[in-house]
Amino acid sequence: TRGQSLKEAQLARLRHDAEQESKVARNQAIRIAGMRSQWESNVAHSFDNKLISAIKKAAAEERAIGRAVHLGVRRQHLQELVAADHKLWESELNARGLAISRR
């Protein structure tokens, strides 16, 4: 009958609208999930870059400290050599001076 087919048409239309809204909502959810995933990826990538940069900086500082310590040790060693050489030279001069004064 006519009333029944009108109700069936309305139900079909409502079902169709609901399916369309469901598709739109699903597509939005997929797009939002993709955006979130991209954002998380960007954040992780940024964090990784900052971490790598910090590690490189720390390694460079460590190398600089190592070089400074090495140079400090070399400087101290050279100072000790100069002092020892100076004492040796002094003792030689004294020995010669004494030898000269004994003549």
PDB file of N, CA, C and O in Angstrom, residues 2-51:
ATOM      1  N   ARG A   2       0.145   2.339  -0.236  1.00  0.00           N
ATOM      2  CA  ARG A   2       0.874   3.597  -0.428  1.00  0.00           C
ATOM      3  C   ARG A   2       1.540   4.093   0.857  1.00  0.00           C
ATOM      4  O   ARG A   2       2.701   4.529   0.833  1.00  0.00           O
ATOM      5  N   GLY A   3       0.924   4.025   1.970  1.00  0.00           N
ATOM      6  CA  GLY A   3       1.480   4.485   3.251  1.00  0.00           C
ATOM      7  C   GLY A   3       2.683   3.651   3.660  1.00  0.00           C
ATOM      8  O   GLY A   3       3.661   4.170   4.193  1.00  0.00           O
ATOM      9  N   GLN A   4       2.577   2.360   3.396  1.00  0.00           N
ATOM     10  CA  GLN A   4       3.673   1.465   3.759  1.00  0.00           C
ATOM     11  C   GLN A   4       4.891   1.733   2.871  1.00  0.00           C
ATOM     12  O   GLN A   4       6.025   1.781   3.359  1.00  0.00           O
ATOM     13  N   SER A   5       4.684   1.914   1.585  1.00  0.00           N
ATOM     14  CA  SER A   5       5.817   2.181   0.693  1.00  0.00           C
ATOM     15  C   SER A   5       6.431   3.558   0.990  1.00  0.00           C
ATOM     16  O   SER A   5       7.633   3.763   0.819  1.00  0.00           O
ATOM     17  N   LEU A   6       5.620   4.501   1.463  1.00  0.00           N
ATOM     18  CA  LEU A   6       6.148   5.811   1.854  1.00  0.00           C
ATOM     19  C   LEU A   6       7.055   5.666   3.077  1.00  0.00           C
ATOM     20  O   LEU A   6       8.143   6.246   3.123  1.00  0.00           O
ATOM     21  N   LYS A   7       6.625   4.841   4.058  1.00  0.00           N
ATOM     22  CA  LYS A   7       7.442   4.599   5.253  1.00  0.00           C
ATOM     23  C   LYS A   7       8.726   3.860   4.871  1.00  0.00           C
ATOM     24  O   LYS A   7       9.796   4.161   5.393  1.00  0.00           O
ATOM     25  N   GLU A   8       8.624   2.906   3.961  1.00  0.00           N
ATOM     26  CA  GLU A   8       9.810   2.172   3.518  1.00  0.00           C
ATOM     27  C   GLU A   8      10.791   3.117   2.811  1.00  0.00           C
ATOM     28  O   GLU A   8      12.009   3.018   3.002  1.00  0.00           O
ATOM     29  N   ALA A   9      10.256   4.040   2.007  1.00  0.00           N
ATOM     30  CA  ALA A   9      11.099   5.015   1.320  1.00  0.00           C
ATOM     31  C   ALA A   9      11.782   5.932   2.332  1.00  0.00           C
ATOM     32  O   ALA A   9      12.968   6.256   2.205  1.00  0.00           O
ATOM     33  N   GLN A  10      11.029   6.362   3.373  1.00  0.00           N
ATOM     34  CA  GLN A  10      11.619   7.212   4.412  1.00  0.00           C
ATOM     35  C   GLN A  10      12.714   6.447   5.176  1.00  0.00           C
ATOM     36  O   GLN A  10      13.775   6.993   5.469  1.00  0.00           O
ATOM     37  N   LEU A  11      12.438   5.186   5.484  1.00  0.00           N
ATOM     38  CA  LEU A  11      13.429   4.363   6.186  1.00  0.00           C
ATOM     39  C   LEU A  11      14.683   4.159   5.323  1.00  0.00           C
ATOM     40  O   LEU A  11      15.806   4.232   5.815  1.00  0.00           O
ATOM     41  N   ALA A  12      14.458   3.914   4.021  1.00  0.00           N
ATOM     42  CA  ALA A  12      15.585   3.731   3.105  1.00  0.00           C
ATOM     43  C   ALA A  12      16.418   5.017   3.051  1.00  0.00           C
ATOM     44  O   ALA A  12      17.655   4.983   3.046  1.00  0.00           O
ATOM     45  N   ARG A  13      15.703   6.160   3.003  1.00  0.00           N
ATOM     46  CA  ARG A  13      16.387   7.448   2.966  1.00  0.00           C
ATOM     47  C   ARG A  13      17.174   7.681   4.272  1.00  0.00           C
ATOM     48  O   ARG A  13      18.337   8.107   4.242  1.00  0.00           O
ATOM     49  N   LEU A  14      16.572   7.385   5.398  1.00  0.00           N
ATOM     50  CA  LEU A  14      17.246   7.532   6.695  1.00  0.00           C
ATOM     51  C   LEU A  14      18.458   6.608   6.778  1.00  0.00           C
ATOM     52  O   LEU A  14      19.528   7.006   7.271  1.00  0.00           O
ATOM     53  N   ARG A  15      18.300   5.365   6.304  1.00  0.00           N
ATOM     54  CA  ARG A  15      19.403   4.406   6.316  1.00  0.00           C
ATOM     55  C   ARG A  15      20.554   4.932   5.444  1.00  0.00           C
ATOM     56  O   ARG A  15      21.717   4.885   5.835  1.00  0.00           O
ATOM     57  N   HIS A  16      20.193   5.448   4.258  1.00  0.00           N
ATOM     58  CA  HIS A  16      21.194   5.987   3.339  1.00  0.00           C
ATOM     59  C   HIS A  16      21.926   7.174   3.978  1.00  0.00           C
ATOM     60  O   HIS A  16      23.145   7.272   3.927  1.00  0.00           O
ATOM     61  N   ASP A  17      21.168   8.093   4.591  1.00  0.00           N
ATOM     62  CA  ASP A  17      21.775   9.251   5.276  1.00  0.00           C
ATOM     63  C   ASP A  17      22.705   8.807   6.403  1.00  0.00           C
ATOM     64  O   ASP A  17      23.802   9.357   6.574  1.00  0.00           O
ATOM     65  N   ALA A  18      22.252   7.812   7.169  1.00  0.00           N
ATOM     66  CA  ALA A  18      23.065   7.305   8.278  1.00  0.00           C
ATOM     67  C   ALA A  18      24.357   6.682   7.749  1.00  0.00           C
ATOM     68  O   ALA A  18      25.439   6.874   8.324  1.00  0.00           O
ATOM     69  N   GLU A  19      24.246   5.946   6.647  1.00  0.00           N
ATOM     70  CA  GLU A  19      25.450   5.343   6.057  1.00  0.00           C
ATOM     71  C   GLU A  19      26.422   6.425   5.574  1.00  0.00           C
ATOM     72  O   GLU A  19      27.629   6.299   5.754  1.00  0.00           O
ATOM     73  N   GLN A  20      25.862   7.482   4.958  1.00  0.00           N
ATOM     74  CA  GLN A  20      26.718   8.579   4.477  1.00  0.00           C
ATOM     75  C   GLN A  20      27.410   9.276   5.647  1.00  0.00           C
ATOM     76  O   GLN A  20      28.602   9.568   5.586  1.00  0.00           O
ATOM     77  N   GLU A  21      26.650   9.542   6.706  1.00  0.00           N
ATOM     78  CA  GLU A  21      27.245  10.177   7.888  1.00  0.00           C
ATOM     79  C   GLU A  21      28.317   9.285   8.499  1.00  0.00           C
ATOM     80  O   GLU A  21      29.358   9.758   8.955  1.00  0.00           O
ATOM     81  N   SER A  22      28.036   7.977   8.489  1.00  0.00           N
ATOM     82  CA  SER A  22      29.006   7.027   9.025  1.00  0.00           C
ATOM     83  C   SER A  22      30.295   7.056   8.188  1.00  0.00           C
ATOM     84  O   SER A  22      31.402   7.039   8.735  1.00  0.00           O
ATOM     85  N   LYS A  23      30.157   7.117   6.851  1.00  0.00           N
ATOM     86  CA  LYS A  23      31.332   7.184   5.966  1.00  0.00           C
ATOM     87  C   LYS A  23      32.126   8.466   6.230  1.00  0.00           C
ATOM     88  O   LYS A  23      33.357   8.449   6.313  1.00  0.00           O
ATOM     89  N   VAL A  24      31.404   9.573   6.348  1.00  0.00           N
ATOM     90  CA  VAL A  24      32.064  10.857   6.607  1.00  0.00           C
ATOM     91  C   VAL A  24      32.808  10.806   7.947  1.00  0.00           C
ATOM     92  O   VAL A  24      33.972  11.203   8.047  1.00  0.00           O
ATOM     93  N   ALA A  25      32.146  10.283   8.968  1.00  0.00           N
ATOM     94  CA  ALA A  25      32.759  10.190  10.301  1.00  0.00           C
ATOM     95  C   ALA A  25      33.983   9.275  10.254  1.00  0.00           C
ATOM     96  O   ALA A  25      35.033   9.574  10.852  1.00  0.00           O
ATOM     97  N   ARG A  26      33.861   8.154   9.526  1.00  0.00           N
ATOM     98  CA  ARG A  26      34.983   7.221   9.410  1.00  0.00           C
ATOM     99  C   ARG A  26      36.163   7.886   8.693  1.00  0.00           C
ATOM    100  O   ARG A  26      37.310   7.787   9.132  1.00  0.00           O
ATOM    101  N   ASN A  27      35.883   8.596   7.616  1.00  0.00           N
ATOM    102  CA  ASN A  27      36.949   9.287   6.881  1.00  0.00           C
ATOM    103  C   ASN A  27      37.619  10.360   7.737  1.00  0.00           C
ATOM    104  O   ASN A  27      38.838  10.538   7.693  1.00  0.00           O
ATOM    105  N   GLN A  28      36.806  11.083   8.512  1.00  0.00           N
ATOM    106  CA  GLN A  28      37.372  12.092   9.416  1.00  0.00           C
ATOM    107  C   GLN A  28      38.258  11.433  10.474  1.00  0.00           C
ATOM    108  O   GLN A  28      39.337  11.930  10.793  1.00  0.00           O
ATOM    109  N   ALA A  29      37.784  10.306  11.004  1.00  0.00           N
ATOM    110  CA  ALA A  29      38.567   9.590  12.021  1.00  0.00           C
ATOM    111  C   ALA A  29      39.891   9.113  11.432  1.00  0.00           C
ATOM    112  O   ALA A  29      40.949   9.225  12.073  1.00  0.00           O
ATOM    113  N   ILE A  30      39.838   8.615  10.193  1.00  0.00           N
ATOM    114  CA  ILE A  30      41.068   8.161   9.534  1.00  0.00           C
ATOM    115  C   ILE A  30      42.012   9.335   9.313  1.00  0.00           C
ATOM    116  O   ILE A  30      43.219   9.240   9.572  1.00  0.00           O
ATOM    117  N   ARG A  31      41.468  10.463   8.853  1.00  0.00           N
ATOM    118  CA  ARG A  31      42.293  11.648   8.609  1.00  0.00           C
ATOM    119  C   ARG A  31      42.907  12.154   9.920  1.00  0.00           C
ATOM    120  O   ARG A  31      44.093  12.485   9.975  1.00  0.00           O
ATOM    121  N   ILE A  32      42.096  12.197  10.974  1.00  0.00           N
ATOM    122  CA  ILE A  32      42.598  12.651  12.276  1.00  0.00           C
ATOM    123  C   ILE A  32      43.671  11.698  12.792  1.00  0.00           C
ATOM    124  O   ILE A  32      44.714  12.135  13.294  1.00  0.00           O
ATOM    125  N   ALA A  33      43.440  10.386  12.633  1.00  0.00           N
ATOM    126  CA  ALA A  33      44.446   9.412  13.075  1.00  0.00           C
ATOM    127  C   ALA A  33      45.737   9.591  12.290  1.00  0.00           C
ATOM    128  O   ALA A  33      46.839   9.517  12.855  1.00  0.00           O
ATOM    129  N   GLY A  34      45.611   9.857  10.988  1.00  0.00           N
ATOM    130  CA  GLY A  34      46.799  10.090  10.160  1.00  0.00           C
ATOM    131  C   GLY A  34      47.540  11.337  10.593  1.00  0.00           C
ATOM    132  O   GLY A  34      48.775  11.350  10.662  1.00  0.00           O
ATOM    133  N   MET A  35      46.784  12.387  10.894  1.00  0.00           N
ATOM    134  CA  MET A  35      47.401  13.632  11.345  1.00  0.00           C
ATOM    135  C   MET A  35      48.103  13.407  12.686  1.00  0.00           C
ATOM    136  O   MET A  35      49.213  13.895  12.908  1.00  0.00           O
ATOM    137  N   ARG A  36      47.457  12.663  13.564  1.00  0.00           N
ATOM    138  CA  ARG A  36      48.045  12.392  14.874  1.00  0.00           C
ATOM    139  C   ARG A  36      49.316  11.566  14.720  1.00  0.00           C
ATOM    140  O   ARG A  36      50.333  11.840  15.352  1.00  0.00           O
ATOM    141  N   SER A  37      49.244  10.563  13.858  1.00  0.00           N
ATOM    142  CA  SER A  37      50.411   9.724  13.619  1.00  0.00           C
ATOM    143  C   SER A  37      51.565  10.558  13.055  1.00  0.00           C
ATOM    144  O   SER A  37      52.715  10.408  13.469  1.00  0.00           O
ATOM    145  N   GLN A  38      51.246  11.455  12.128  1.00  0.00           N
ATOM    146  CA  GLN A  38      52.274  12.321  11.543  1.00  0.00           C
ATOM    147  C   GLN A  38      52.862  13.242  12.605  1.00  0.00           C
ATOM    148  O   GLN A  38      54.067  13.447  12.681  1.00  0.00           O
ATOM    149  N   TRP A  39      51.987  13.785  13.445  1.00  0.00           N
ATOM    150  CA  TRP A  39      52.438  14.672  14.526  1.00  0.00           C
ATOM    151  C   TRP A  39      53.361  13.908  15.479  1.00  0.00           C
ATOM    152  O   TRP A  39      54.419  14.397  15.859  1.00  0.00           O
ATOM    153  N   GLU A  40      52.936  12.687  15.864  1.00  0.00           N
ATOM    154  CA  GLU A  40      53.764  11.880  16.771  1.00  0.00           C
ATOM    155  C   GLU A  40      55.102  11.559  16.126  1.00  0.00           C
ATOM    156  O   GLU A  40      56.146  11.590  16.783  1.00  0.00           O
ATOM    157  N   SER A  41      55.078  11.269  14.840  1.00  0.00           N
ATOM    158  CA  SER A  41      56.313  10.983  14.109  1.00  0.00           C
ATOM    159  C   SER A  41      57.222  12.209  14.106  1.00  0.00           C
ATOM    160  O   SER A  41      58.427  12.102  14.325  1.00  0.00           O
ATOM    161  N   ASN A  42      56.633  13.388  13.863  1.00  0.00           N
ATOM    162  CA  ASN A  42      57.416  14.634  13.864  1.00  0.00           C
ATOM    163  C   ASN A  42      58.017  14.901  15.234  1.00  0.00           C
ATOM    164  O   ASN A  42      59.173  15.311  15.345  1.00  0.00           O
ATOM    165  N   VAL A  43      57.214  14.689  16.279  1.00  0.00           N
ATOM    166  CA  VAL A  43      57.703  14.918  17.643  1.00  0.00           C
ATOM    167  C   VAL A  43      58.846  13.950  17.948  1.00  0.00           C
ATOM    168  O   VAL A  43      59.888  14.351  18.474  1.00  0.00           O
ATOM    169  N   ALA A  44      58.657  12.676  17.582  1.00  0.00           N
ATOM    170  CA  ALA A  44      59.701  11.678  17.842  1.00  0.00           C
ATOM    171  C   ALA A  44      60.969  12.021  17.060  1.00  0.00           C
ATOM    172  O   ALA A  44      62.077  11.938  17.581  1.00  0.00           O
ATOM    173  N   HIS A  45      60.804  12.440  15.809  1.00  0.00           N
ATOM    174  CA  HIS A  45      61.946  12.793  14.965  1.00  0.00           C
ATOM    175  C   HIS A  45      62.682  14.002  15.564  1.00  0.00           C
ATOM    176  O   HIS A  45      63.909  14.015  15.642  1.00  0.00           O
ATOM    177  N   SER A  46      61.919  14.990  16.000  1.00  0.00           N
ATOM    178  CA  SER A  46      62.508  16.180  16.610  1.00  0.00           C
ATOM    179  C   SER A  46      63.270  15.803  17.882  1.00  0.00           C
ATOM    180  O   SER A  46      64.382  16.271  18.122  1.00  0.00           O
ATOM    181  N   PHE A  47      62.657  14.937  18.690  1.00  0.00           N
ATOM    182  CA  PHE A  47      63.302  14.497  19.929  1.00  0.00           C
ATOM    183  C   PHE A  47      64.591  13.748  19.602  1.00  0.00           C
ATOM    184  O   PHE A  47      65.629  13.978  20.234  1.00  0.00           O
ATOM    185  N   ASP A  48      64.528  12.850  18.596  1.00  0.00           N
ATOM    186  CA  ASP A  48      65.724  12.108  18.199  1.00  0.00           C
ATOM    187  C   ASP A  48      66.828  13.062  17.768  1.00  0.00           C
ATOM    188  O   ASP A  48      67.987  12.889  18.142  1.00  0.00           O
ATOM    189  N   ASN A  49      66.470  14.068  16.970  1.00  0.00           N
ATOM    190  CA  ASN A  49      67.474  15.035  16.508  1.00  0.00           C
ATOM    191  C   ASN A  49      68.086  15.793  17.672  1.00  0.00           C
ATOM    192  O   ASN A  49      69.293  16.025  17.710  1.00  0.00           O
ATOM    193  N   LYS A  50      67.245  16.190  18.633  1.00  0.00           N
ATOM    194  CA  LYS A  50      67.761  16.916  19.798  1.00  0.00           C
ATOM    195  C   LYS A  50      68.677  16.013  20.628  1.00  0.00           C
ATOM    196  O   LYS A  50      69.708  16.452  21.122  1.00  0.00           O
ATOM    197  N   LEU A  51      68.281  14.749  20.763  1.00  0.00           N
ATOM    198  CA  LEU A  51      69.083  13.795  21.524  1.00  0.00           C
ATOM    199  C   LEU A  51      70.427  13.567  20.842  1.00  0.00           C
ATOM    200  O   LEU A  51      71.484  13.610  21.478  1.00  0.00           O
TER     201      LEU A  51
END
